[in-house]
Structure formats: structure tokens, C-alpha cells
Amino acid sequence: MDALQPVLDGFGVVLDPTNLLYCLLGVVIGMLIGVLPGLGPAATIAILLPLTYGIEPVTAIIMLAGIFYGAQYGGTITSVLLRLPGEASSVVTVFDGYVLAKQGRAGTALGIAAIGSFIGGTVAIVGLTFLAPLVAGFALDFGPAEYAALALLGILLVATISNGAKLKALIAAAVGLLLATVGRDIFTGAERYTFGNLNLADGIDFVPVAMGLFGLGEILYNLEERHRAAQAPAKVANVWPSKADLKQSSGAIGRGSVLGFFLGILPGGGATIASMAAYAMEKKRAKDPSRFGRGAIEGVAGPETANNAAATSSFIPLLTLGIPANATMALMFGALLIQGVTPGPQLVEQHPDLFWGVVNSMYIGNILLLIMSIPLVGLFVRILRVRAAILAPITALITMLGAYTINNSMFDVTLVVFFGAIGYLMKKFGFEPGPLVLAFVLGSLLESSLRRSLLVFEGDLAGFVTRPISATLLLIFVIVAAAPMVQSLLRRRKTAADHVPEKENA
């Protein structure tokens, strides 16, 4: 009973009227920005970071968490009704969801997506409740060597598993690591890459980087991309699926819950990869794969369940190890630091109200989302008709005001504009900003942990492989780094082997 007491106390934290209100506010904002194509939870959290200064830490993180998993619900609505993914994790939902809508079954698709999202999210929360304290206990054995290896592995996984070209992701991660070195050396006090500017002496603040790349950069890019013809949304009739639909979807929902949970834990994983993997798995398992893309209900159930499970489970490495699994978690990491809370193994012991308050708020948030997801469909579709030329300037103004209020500094505003331009150019030329931000966040941890380890080992790099945990993490690093080269080599050999019989036959 003593072990369950912190969990029960966490429900007391969530049911506080203020926290409950911010939980509701978070999931509503999340659904709204999930509906608006291109904005996404990362950009919204980046824009709202300055507002969290005046809020209690528990309340602020409950709201930001609600925005994150609420966006997974919202993105489904436009994917089904307009063939327009509001969120990257809802891209694969378009394939069968929109076809179902054209067949007059939009309500069925949205109903199955809501049920699957609720089940996937709930399964992941239960897993988070039981697994996170165990991981935190295990992580207490981590020293500087283990954190250096973990940060290195996290940066590599994010760069190699992220969407888009691997080389571009690696370049973005390298730039993020370079930016993390700006400022005074923490060991010697020497200034690095400040160019004599006193504003850079303490390094580049995380918030202007995040607000520029994900806030202003996304706004500029989406203004250019959203010049497209408006589509008439499909009509939503009965939203409760039939028994046959529920039976047909039950396996996909179960598999999506498990797959999404484990993919969400991995650095570089997250909702987008989980939804794609779930769709691919359902298509492979199907007796008739040709149904997919023509209105297969499993093609909606599996991905929507997986992306919500992954969104929730990605909090495990953040809260227990202090390692953000994806770009949005990097912003959550920054929000916790702003509140004076350092994520990691000590979080469960030092801030149990925050840890269990955030975890248990997800139970409440998922119930709220299930209740609201269908009735608010009409409202969200109407919001889509607001011109981007009206929304973009308002959002940009809020971003600039937020940047200024952090330190009452015009230099921060300048940084936001600078990184906004960088973010726009990155999106324009196919570079994802996620690896850059994650490498920027993990860069300081990597440098400080690496240098402390070398001091302990007296400069001997062999010390990293004498410790079991760091040695295991480095082995995984080598495997992940070598995997693409091995795959490429095997592919070439197979191609060469296929050409040999053709020559002999000739």
C-alpha cells in the first residue's frame, strides 16, 4: 500500500481544480493545433514556453503534456474529412480514412480512431505508471560515463531514425552540437564562439532556439505551403462503429498499443514512426493486403492507436533518464528546466507531486479527449476555413512578445528571428529541425559527462568499456551506426548475385 500511496497522491494533484482546468485547456489546444495543418505540438509548445513562467511547475507540465497527446487526436479529423493530415503522425491515416469518408463512413473512421486512441493512450499510461519508477531506480546507477554513452546514442538514433534523408539529419544534429558549445567553457571559463558578444557569454538559451525553429520557422514555411484549393469536408453521420467494425479493428488496436508503447520509448521514435510501423504491420498481416488504401478499417485503427501509445510512452526516457526521445520531448525538457526541475532518476523521489501528477493527468486527459473528440468535429472544420494570412501574423506576434518577455531582451527577439529564418530554410531544403534541437539539448549533457568521465578515468578512453552499462550502450551505438553500411553492402551483393545468372544465361 505504501508503494501505491504516491500514485494515489498524484490523483489528488490532478483533481485540484486549477490543474484540472489546465489539463482541459491543454487537450483542447492540442486538438485545435492537431487540426491546423503544419503547426504541430512542437511549434505550439515552443510558442507557449514563456507563458509557463508564471504557472506552478506541475500545472504547466500537465498543460503542455495535454497539448502533446491531444494533438494526436486532432490530426485525425482533417486526415479523414479533408485528406489533409493536421499532424505528421496522422499522414498514414489519410490512406484509408479519407476513402472511408468518401464511402459515407467518416463517422465510423473517426469513431474507431477515437476508441483506438483512447485504448492505446491508456495502455501506455498504465505501462508508464509501472515501468517509469523501475527505469528511474535502474538509472540511479548511472554515472558520467553512462550519461555520456546514453547522450551519444540518443543523438545518433534521432539522426538516423528520423524522417527524411539520413545525411541531412546528421548534418542538422552536428549543427545542434556546435550550437551547444557556444558560451563559457564549464571547466576552464574560456569563451567559445561568442565573437566578443556578452549576450552569448552564458551560451544560447534554449527557448529562442525552439521558438525560432519550431514557431516562426513553421509559420513562414506553412504560409508558403498552404496556397491550395479548399476542399469541402465529408459529412459525419453515425460516429459509433458497428460490432463488425469493432471486431475487425480489435486486433489492430491491441497490436498498435504494444508496438506504439515500445517505439515511443526509443530515442528518435515517437508517434510518427509508430503510426507508420503499425500501418505496415497491419498490411503485412492482412489476408488481403489489397484492401489497404481502399477503406480498410484496420488502416485507421492500427496507426491511430500506435501514435497515441507512442506519444505517452515517450515521457518515460524524459522523466526517468532526462533524455528527450523526440523534438517535442526536447521542448518539454526545456519547460521543466525553466521551472527549475531537472528531469532524471531523482525526479520520482525529489518531485513526486510533479511526476505522478503529470502521469495521472494523462488518464483524465484521455477521458476528456474521448468525450470531446466527436462533438467538436464541426467546430474544428469551421476553424480550418480561417485564412492562413490572418492566423500567421497573430501567431508570429505572440511568438515575438513571448520571446521578449523571457528576459525583457531584444537580443532574444533577434535570436528568434535568426533561428526562424534558419528553420524556414531547413524545411525548404528538406532538413528536419528535430535532430538539431535534440542534439542542442543533449550536447551540453554529452560534453560535461564526457569530460567528467575522462577526469575520472585519467584520460583513458578504455574506462568507458570497463563499466557494464556504458559498454552496453556503446555497443548498441556501434550496431546502430554500422547497420546502414551493412544493409547497403548486403544489397549490393544481392544485386551482383542477381546479375551473374543473367550473364550466364546470355
Coordinates of C-alpha atoms in Angstrom, one line a residue:
M1 CA 0.0 0.0 0.0
D2 CA 2.9 2.3 0.7
A3 CA 4.2 1.9 -2.8
L4 CA 0.8 2.9 -4.2
Q5 CA 0.5 6.0 -2.0
P6 CA 2.4 8.4 -4.3
V7 CA 0.2 7.2 -7.2
L8 CA -2.9 8.0 -5.2
D9 CA -1.5 11.3 -4.1
G10 CA -0.9 12.0 -7.8
F11 CA -4.6 11.8 -8.5
G12 CA -5.2 14.3 -5.7
V13 CA -2.8 16.7 -7.5
V14 CA -4.6 16.2 -10.8
L15 CA -8.1 16.7 -9.3
D16 CA -7.1 20.1 -7.9
P17 CA -9.5 22.5 -9.8
T18 CA -6.6 24.6 -11.2
N19 CA -4.7 21.5 -12.5
L20 CA -7.9 20.0 -13.9
L21 CA -8.7 23.3 -15.7
Y22 CA -5.2 23.4 -17.3
C23 CA -5.5 19.7 -18.3
L24 CA -8.7 20.5 -20.1
L25 CA -7.1 23.6 -21.6
G26 CA -4.1 21.6 -22.8
V27 CA -6.1 18.9 -24.5
V28 CA -8.4 21.4 -26.2
I29 CA -5.4 23.4 -27.5
G30 CA -3.8 20.1 -28.6
M31 CA -6.8 19.1 -30.6
L32 CA -7.0 22.5 -32.2
I33 CA -3.4 22.6 -33.3
G34 CA -3.7 19.0 -34.4
V35 CA -6.4 20.1 -36.8
L36 CA -4.4 23.0 -38.1
P37 CA -2.0 21.6 -40.7
G38 CA 1.6 22.2 -40.2
L39 CA 1.6 23.9 -36.8
G40 CA 2.0 20.8 -34.6
P41 CA 2.6 20.3 -30.9
A42 CA 6.3 21.2 -31.0
A43 CA 5.6 24.6 -32.5
T44 CA 2.8 25.3 -30.1
I45 CA 4.7 24.3 -27.0
A46 CA 7.7 26.4 -28.2
I47 CA 5.4 29.4 -28.6
L48 CA 3.8 28.8 -25.1
L49 CA 7.0 28.3 -23.2
P50 CA 7.2 31.9 -22.0
L51 CA 3.7 31.6 -20.5
T52 CA 4.7 28.8 -18.2
Y53 CA 7.0 31.1 -16.2
G54 CA 4.1 32.4 -14.1
I55 CA 2.4 29.0 -13.6
E56 CA 3.2 26.3 -11.0
P57 CA 5.6 23.6 -12.4
V58 CA 3.0 20.8 -12.1
T59 CA 0.3 22.8 -13.7
A60 CA 2.5 24.0 -16.6
I61 CA 3.7 20.5 -17.5
I62 CA 0.2 19.0 -17.2
M63 CA -1.0 21.6 -19.7
L64 CA 2.0 21.0 -22.1
A65 CA 1.6 17.3 -21.9
G66 CA -2.1 17.7 -22.8
I67 CA -1.2 19.7 -25.8
F68 CA 1.1 16.9 -27.0
Y69 CA -1.2 13.9 -26.8
G70 CA -4.2 16.0 -27.6
A71 CA -2.7 16.9 -31.0
Q72 CA -2.6 13.2 -31.9
Y73 CA -6.5 13.2 -31.7
G74 CA -6.9 16.4 -33.6
G75 CA -4.7 15.4 -36.6
T76 CA -7.1 12.5 -37.3
I77 CA -10.1 14.8 -38.0
T78 CA -8.7 16.5 -41.1
S79 CA -7.0 13.4 -42.3
V80 CA -10.3 11.6 -42.5
L81 CA -12.6 14.5 -43.6
L82 CA -10.3 16.6 -45.8
R83 CA -7.4 14.2 -46.8
L84 CA -5.2 16.8 -45.0
P85 CA -3.1 15.5 -42.2
G86 CA -3.1 18.0 -39.3
E87 CA -0.2 16.3 -37.7
A88 CA 2.7 14.2 -39.1
S89 CA 1.7 11.1 -37.2
S90 CA -1.7 11.2 -39.0
V91 CA -0.3 11.0 -42.5
V92 CA -0.9 7.3 -42.9
T93 CA -4.5 7.7 -41.6
V94 CA -5.2 9.5 -44.9
F95 CA -4.7 6.4 -46.9
D96 CA -7.9 4.6 -45.6
G97 CA -9.6 7.2 -43.5
Y98 CA -10.4 9.5 -46.4
V99 CA -11.5 6.6 -48.6
L100 CA -13.9 5.6 -45.8
A101 CA -15.2 9.2 -45.6
K102 CA -15.9 9.1 -49.4
Q103 CA -17.8 5.9 -48.9
G104 CA -20.0 7.7 -46.4
R105 CA -18.3 6.1 -43.3
A106 CA -16.5 9.2 -42.0
G107 CA -18.2 8.8 -38.6
T108 CA -17.1 5.1 -38.4
A109 CA -13.5 6.1 -39.2
L110 CA -13.5 8.9 -36.6
G111 CA -15.2 6.7 -34.0
I112 CA -12.7 3.8 -34.4
A113 CA -9.8 6.4 -34.3
A114 CA -11.1 7.8 -31.1
I115 CA -11.6 4.4 -29.4
G116 CA -8.2 3.2 -30.6
S117 CA -6.5 6.4 -29.5
F118 CA -8.1 6.1 -26.0
I119 CA -7.1 2.4 -25.6
G120 CA -3.6 3.0 -26.9
G121 CA -3.1 6.0 -24.7
T122 CA -4.5 4.2 -21.6
V123 CA -2.3 1.1 -22.2
A124 CA 0.7 3.3 -22.5
I125 CA -0.2 5.3 -19.3
V126 CA -0.5 2.0 -17.3
G127 CA 2.9 1.0 -18.7
L128 CA 4.3 4.4 -17.8
T129 CA 2.9 4.1 -14.3
F130 CA 4.6 0.7 -13.6
L131 CA 7.7 0.9 -15.8
A132 CA 8.9 4.5 -15.1
P133 CA 9.8 4.0 -11.4
L134 CA 11.7 0.8 -12.3
V135 CA 13.7 2.7 -15.0
A136 CA 14.4 5.5 -12.6
G137 CA 15.6 3.1 -10.0
F138 CA 17.9 1.4 -12.5
A139 CA 19.1 4.8 -13.7
L140 CA 20.4 5.7 -10.2
D141 CA 23.4 3.5 -11.1
F142 CA 24.2 5.9 -14.0
G143 CA 27.4 7.9 -13.7
P144 CA 29.1 10.4 -16.1
A145 CA 30.3 7.6 -18.3
E146 CA 26.8 6.1 -18.7
Y147 CA 25.2 9.5 -19.4
A148 CA 27.9 10.3 -22.0
A149 CA 27.2 7.0 -23.8
L150 CA 23.4 7.5 -23.5
A151 CA 23.5 11.0 -24.8
L152 CA 25.7 9.9 -27.7
L153 CA 23.3 7.0 -28.5
G154 CA 20.3 9.3 -28.3
I155 CA 21.8 11.8 -30.8
L156 CA 22.7 9.0 -33.2
L157 CA 19.3 7.4 -33.0
V158 CA 17.5 10.7 -33.6
A159 CA 19.7 11.5 -36.6
T160 CA 19.4 8.0 -38.2
I161 CA 15.8 7.1 -37.3
S162 CA 14.2 10.5 -38.0
N163 CA 12.1 11.1 -41.2
G164 CA 13.9 12.3 -44.3
A165 CA 17.4 11.9 -45.6
K166 CA 19.9 10.4 -43.1
L167 CA 22.8 12.7 -44.2
K168 CA 20.7 15.8 -43.7
A169 CA 19.6 14.6 -40.3
L170 CA 23.2 14.0 -39.3
I171 CA 24.2 17.5 -40.6
A172 CA 21.4 19.1 -38.5
A173 CA 22.5 17.1 -35.4
A174 CA 26.1 18.3 -35.9
V175 CA 24.9 21.9 -36.1
G176 CA 23.0 21.4 -32.9
L177 CA 26.1 20.1 -31.2
L178 CA 28.1 23.1 -32.4
L179 CA 25.5 25.5 -31.0
A180 CA 25.6 23.7 -27.7
T181 CA 29.3 24.7 -27.3
V182 CA 28.7 28.4 -27.6
G183 CA 29.5 30.3 -24.4
R184 CA 31.9 29.8 -21.5
D185 CA 33.6 26.5 -21.1
I186 CA 32.2 25.0 -17.9
F187 CA 35.6 23.7 -16.8
T188 CA 38.0 26.4 -17.8
G189 CA 35.8 29.5 -18.1
A190 CA 37.2 30.3 -21.6
E191 CA 34.8 31.9 -24.0
R192 CA 33.9 29.9 -27.1
Y193 CA 32.3 31.2 -30.3
T194 CA 30.9 34.3 -28.6
F195 CA 32.7 36.7 -31.1
G196 CA 33.0 39.2 -28.2
N197 CA 29.2 39.4 -27.7
L198 CA 28.4 39.5 -24.0
N199 CA 24.9 38.2 -24.7
L200 CA 26.4 34.9 -25.8
A201 CA 28.8 34.5 -22.9
D202 CA 26.3 32.3 -21.0
G203 CA 25.5 30.3 -24.1
I204 CA 22.4 30.3 -26.4
D205 CA 19.2 30.0 -24.4
F206 CA 17.0 27.0 -25.4
V207 CA 13.7 29.0 -25.7
P208 CA 14.7 31.4 -28.5
V209 CA 16.1 28.4 -30.5
A210 CA 12.9 26.4 -30.0
M211 CA 10.6 29.4 -30.7
G212 CA 12.6 30.3 -33.8
L213 CA 12.9 26.8 -35.4
F214 CA 9.5 25.4 -34.5
G215 CA 7.5 28.6 -34.1
L216 CA 8.5 31.3 -36.5
G217 CA 10.1 28.9 -39.0
E218 CA 7.0 26.7 -39.2
I219 CA 4.8 29.8 -39.6
L220 CA 6.9 31.1 -42.6
Y221 CA 7.0 27.7 -44.2
N222 CA 3.3 26.9 -43.8
L223 CA 2.4 30.3 -45.3
E224 CA 4.1 29.3 -48.4
E225 CA 2.8 25.7 -48.4
R226 CA -0.9 26.4 -47.7
H227 CA -1.7 28.0 -51.0
R228 CA -4.0 25.2 -52.1
A229 CA -7.7 24.9 -53.1
A230 CA -10.1 24.5 -50.2
Q231 CA -11.9 21.1 -50.0
A232 CA -15.4 20.5 -48.9
P233 CA -15.2 18.3 -45.8
A234 CA -17.0 15.0 -45.8
K235 CA -20.3 14.7 -43.8
V236 CA -20.1 12.9 -40.5
A237 CA -23.1 10.7 -39.7
N238 CA -23.1 7.9 -37.1
V239 CA -19.9 8.0 -35.1
W240 CA -20.3 4.8 -33.2
P241 CA -18.7 1.8 -35.1
S242 CA -20.7 -1.4 -35.7
K243 CA -19.9 -4.6 -33.9
A244 CA -18.3 -5.9 -37.1
D245 CA -16.1 -2.9 -37.3
L246 CA -15.1 -3.2 -33.6
K247 CA -14.3 -6.9 -34.1
Q248 CA -12.3 -6.3 -37.2
S249 CA -10.3 -3.5 -35.5
S250 CA -9.7 -5.1 -32.2
G251 CA -6.5 -7.0 -33.2
A252 CA -5.1 -3.8 -34.9
I253 CA -5.9 -1.8 -31.7
G254 CA -4.2 -4.4 -29.5
R255 CA -1.1 -4.6 -31.7
G256 CA -0.9 -0.9 -32.2
S257 CA -1.0 -0.3 -28.4
V258 CA 2.0 -2.6 -27.8
L259 CA 4.0 -1.5 -30.8
G260 CA 3.4 2.2 -30.2
F261 CA 4.4 1.9 -26.5
F262 CA 7.8 0.4 -27.2
L263 CA 8.6 2.6 -30.2
G264 CA 7.7 5.7 -28.2
I265 CA 10.4 4.8 -25.6
L266 CA 13.2 4.7 -28.2
P267 CA 15.1 7.9 -28.8
G268 CA 14.2 9.1 -32.3
G269 CA 11.0 7.1 -32.2
G270 CA 7.7 8.7 -31.4
A271 CA 4.2 9.0 -32.8
T272 CA 5.1 9.4 -36.5
I273 CA 7.3 6.3 -36.7
A274 CA 4.9 4.3 -34.6
S275 CA 1.9 5.1 -36.8
M276 CA 3.8 4.1 -40.0
A277 CA 5.1 0.9 -38.4
A278 CA 1.6 0.0 -37.3
Y279 CA 0.2 0.5 -40.8
A280 CA 3.0 -1.6 -42.4
M281 CA 2.4 -4.4 -39.8
E282 CA -1.4 -4.5 -40.4
K283 CA -0.9 -4.6 -44.1
K284 CA 1.6 -7.4 -43.9
R285 CA -0.7 -9.4 -41.5
A286 CA -3.8 -8.9 -43.7
K287 CA -5.1 -11.9 -45.7
D288 CA -5.9 -9.5 -48.5
P289 CA -3.4 -6.6 -48.4
S290 CA -5.0 -5.0 -51.5
R291 CA -7.8 -3.8 -49.2
F292 CA -5.5 -1.2 -47.7
G293 CA -5.7 2.1 -49.4
R294 CA -9.3 1.2 -50.3
G295 CA -11.0 1.8 -47.0
A296 CA -9.6 -0.9 -44.6
I297 CA -10.8 0.0 -41.1
E298 CA -7.6 -1.6 -39.6
G299 CA -5.6 1.0 -41.6
V300 CA -7.2 3.7 -39.4
A301 CA -7.3 1.7 -36.1
G302 CA -3.7 0.5 -36.0
P303 CA -1.9 3.8 -36.7
E304 CA -4.2 5.9 -34.6
T305 CA -3.7 3.6 -31.6
A306 CA 0.0 3.4 -32.1
N307 CA 0.6 7.1 -32.4
N308 CA -1.2 7.8 -29.1
A309 CA 0.6 5.0 -27.3
A310 CA 3.9 6.3 -28.5
A311 CA 3.1 9.9 -27.6
T312 CA 2.5 8.8 -24.0
S313 CA 5.4 6.3 -23.6
S314 CA 7.9 8.9 -24.9
F315 CA 7.6 10.5 -21.4
I316 CA 9.5 7.5 -19.9
P317 CA 13.0 8.4 -21.0
L318 CA 12.4 12.1 -20.4
L319 CA 11.1 11.8 -16.9
T320 CA 13.4 8.9 -15.7
L321 CA 16.6 9.4 -17.6
G322 CA 16.5 13.1 -18.5
I323 CA 16.8 12.1 -22.2
P324 CA 14.2 13.5 -24.6
A325 CA 13.1 10.9 -27.1
N326 CA 11.9 13.3 -29.8
A327 CA 11.8 17.0 -30.7
T328 CA 8.6 17.6 -28.7
M329 CA 10.1 15.9 -25.6
A330 CA 13.1 18.2 -26.0
L331 CA 10.7 21.2 -25.6
M332 CA 9.2 19.5 -22.6
F333 CA 12.7 19.1 -21.2
G334 CA 13.3 22.8 -21.7
A335 CA 9.9 23.6 -20.0
L336 CA 11.0 21.6 -16.9
L337 CA 14.3 23.3 -16.7
I338 CA 12.6 26.7 -17.0
Q339 CA 10.6 25.6 -13.9
G340 CA 13.7 24.7 -12.0
V341 CA 13.1 21.0 -12.3
T342 CA 15.8 18.7 -13.7
P343 CA 14.4 15.5 -15.3
G344 CA 16.2 12.3 -14.4
P345 CA 16.4 9.5 -12.0
Q346 CA 15.9 11.7 -8.9
L347 CA 12.7 13.2 -10.2
V348 CA 10.4 10.5 -8.8
E349 CA 12.0 11.0 -5.3
Q350 CA 12.5 14.7 -5.3
H351 CA 9.3 15.8 -7.1
P352 CA 6.7 13.0 -6.6
D353 CA 3.9 15.5 -6.9
L354 CA 5.0 16.6 -10.4
F355 CA 5.9 13.1 -11.6
W356 CA 2.7 11.4 -10.5
G357 CA 0.6 14.5 -11.2
V358 CA 1.7 14.6 -14.8
V359 CA 1.4 10.8 -15.3
N360 CA -2.1 10.6 -13.7
S361 CA -3.3 13.7 -15.6
M362 CA -3.0 11.6 -18.8
Y363 CA -5.7 9.3 -17.5
I364 CA -8.0 12.3 -17.1
G365 CA -6.9 13.9 -20.3
N366 CA -7.6 10.7 -22.4
I367 CA -11.1 10.5 -21.0
L368 CA -11.7 14.2 -21.8
L369 CA -10.4 13.6 -25.3
L370 CA -12.7 10.6 -25.9
I371 CA -15.7 12.6 -24.7
M372 CA -14.9 15.7 -26.8
S373 CA -13.3 14.3 -29.9
I374 CA -16.5 13.7 -31.9
P375 CA -18.8 16.6 -30.8
L376 CA -16.2 19.2 -31.6
V377 CA -15.6 18.0 -35.2
G378 CA -17.9 20.6 -36.7
L379 CA -16.2 23.4 -34.8
F380 CA -12.7 22.3 -35.9
V381 CA -13.7 22.0 -39.5
R382 CA -15.0 25.6 -39.4
I383 CA -11.7 26.8 -37.9
L384 CA -9.9 25.3 -40.9
R385 CA -11.7 27.9 -43.1
V386 CA -9.9 30.8 -41.4
R387 CA -7.3 32.1 -43.9
A388 CA -3.6 31.4 -43.1
A389 CA -2.9 35.1 -43.9
I390 CA -5.0 36.0 -40.8
L391 CA -3.7 33.3 -38.4
A392 CA 0.0 33.6 -39.3
P393 CA 0.6 37.3 -38.3
I394 CA -1.3 36.8 -35.0
T395 CA 0.8 33.7 -34.2
A396 CA 4.1 35.5 -35.2
L397 CA 3.2 38.4 -33.0
I398 CA 2.5 36.2 -30.0
T399 CA 5.8 34.4 -30.6
M400 CA 7.8 37.7 -30.6
L401 CA 6.1 39.0 -27.5
G402 CA 6.7 35.7 -25.7
A403 CA 10.4 35.8 -26.7
Y404 CA 10.8 39.4 -25.4
T405 CA 9.1 38.7 -22.0
I406 CA 11.5 35.9 -21.1
N407 CA 14.4 38.3 -20.2
N408 CA 12.9 41.6 -21.4
S409 CA 15.7 41.4 -24.0
M410 CA 15.6 42.4 -27.7
F411 CA 18.6 40.1 -28.2
D412 CA 16.3 37.1 -27.6
V413 CA 13.9 38.5 -30.2
T414 CA 16.8 38.8 -32.6
L415 CA 17.7 35.2 -31.9
V416 CA 14.1 34.1 -32.6
V417 CA 14.1 35.9 -35.9
F418 CA 17.5 34.4 -36.8
F419 CA 16.5 30.8 -35.9
G420 CA 13.1 31.4 -37.6
A421 CA 14.9 32.1 -40.9
I422 CA 17.2 29.1 -40.3
G423 CA 14.1 26.9 -39.6
Y424 CA 12.3 28.1 -42.7
L425 CA 15.4 27.4 -44.9
M426 CA 15.8 24.0 -43.2
K427 CA 12.3 23.0 -44.1
K428 CA 12.6 24.5 -47.5
F429 CA 15.7 22.3 -48.3
G430 CA 14.5 19.1 -46.6
F431 CA 16.3 19.4 -43.3
E432 CA 14.2 18.5 -40.2
P433 CA 14.8 20.8 -37.2
G434 CA 14.1 18.0 -34.8
P435 CA 17.7 16.5 -34.8
L436 CA 19.2 19.9 -34.4
V437 CA 17.1 20.8 -31.3
L438 CA 17.7 17.3 -29.8
A439 CA 21.4 17.5 -30.4
F440 CA 21.4 21.0 -28.9
V441 CA 19.7 19.8 -25.8
L442 CA 21.8 16.7 -25.4
G443 CA 25.1 18.4 -26.4
S444 CA 25.7 20.0 -23.0
L445 CA 25.0 16.7 -21.2
L446 CA 27.3 14.9 -23.6
E447 CA 30.2 17.3 -23.2
S448 CA 30.0 17.7 -19.4
S449 CA 29.6 13.9 -18.9
L450 CA 32.4 13.0 -21.3
R451 CA 34.9 15.4 -19.8
R452 CA 34.0 14.4 -16.2
S453 CA 34.4 10.7 -17.2
L454 CA 37.8 11.4 -18.7
L455 CA 38.8 13.1 -15.5
V456 CA 37.8 10.0 -13.5
F457 CA 39.5 7.7 -16.0
E458 CA 42.6 9.9 -16.1
G459 CA 42.2 10.4 -19.9
D460 CA 41.9 6.7 -20.6
L461 CA 39.0 6.0 -23.1
A462 CA 39.1 2.3 -22.2
G463 CA 37.4 3.2 -19.0
F464 CA 34.1 3.5 -20.9
V465 CA 34.1 -0.2 -21.8
T466 CA 35.1 -1.4 -18.3
R467 CA 31.7 -0.3 -16.9
P468 CA 28.9 -2.7 -17.9
I469 CA 26.1 -0.2 -18.6
S470 CA 28.3 2.3 -20.6
A471 CA 29.9 -0.6 -22.5
T472 CA 26.4 -2.0 -23.5
L473 CA 25.2 1.5 -24.6
L474 CA 28.4 2.0 -26.7
L475 CA 27.9 -1.5 -28.3
I476 CA 24.3 -0.5 -29.3
F477 CA 25.8 2.7 -30.7
V478 CA 28.2 0.8 -32.9
I479 CA 25.4 -1.6 -34.1
V480 CA 23.1 1.3 -35.0
A481 CA 25.9 3.2 -36.7
A482 CA 27.1 0.2 -38.7
A483 CA 23.6 -1.1 -39.6
P484 CA 23.1 1.2 -42.7
M485 CA 26.5 0.3 -44.1
V486 CA 25.9 -3.4 -43.6
Q487 CA 22.5 -3.2 -45.2
S488 CA 24.0 -1.3 -48.2
L489 CA 26.7 -3.9 -48.6
L490 CA 24.2 -6.8 -48.5
R491 CA 22.0 -5.0 -51.0
R492 CA 25.0 -4.6 -53.4
R493 CA 26.0 -8.3 -53.0
K494 CA 22.4 -9.4 -53.7
T495 CA 22.3 -7.1 -56.8
A496 CA 25.6 -8.5 -58.0
A497 CA 24.4 -12.1 -57.4
D498 CA 21.2 -11.4 -59.4
H499 CA 23.3 -10.2 -62.4
V500 CA 25.6 -13.2 -62.5
P501 CA 22.9 -15.8 -63.6
E502 CA 21.6 -13.3 -66.2
K503 CA 25.1 -13.1 -67.8
E504 CA 25.5 -17.0 -67.7
N505 CA 22.1 -17.4 -69.4
A506 CA 23.1 -14.9 -72.1

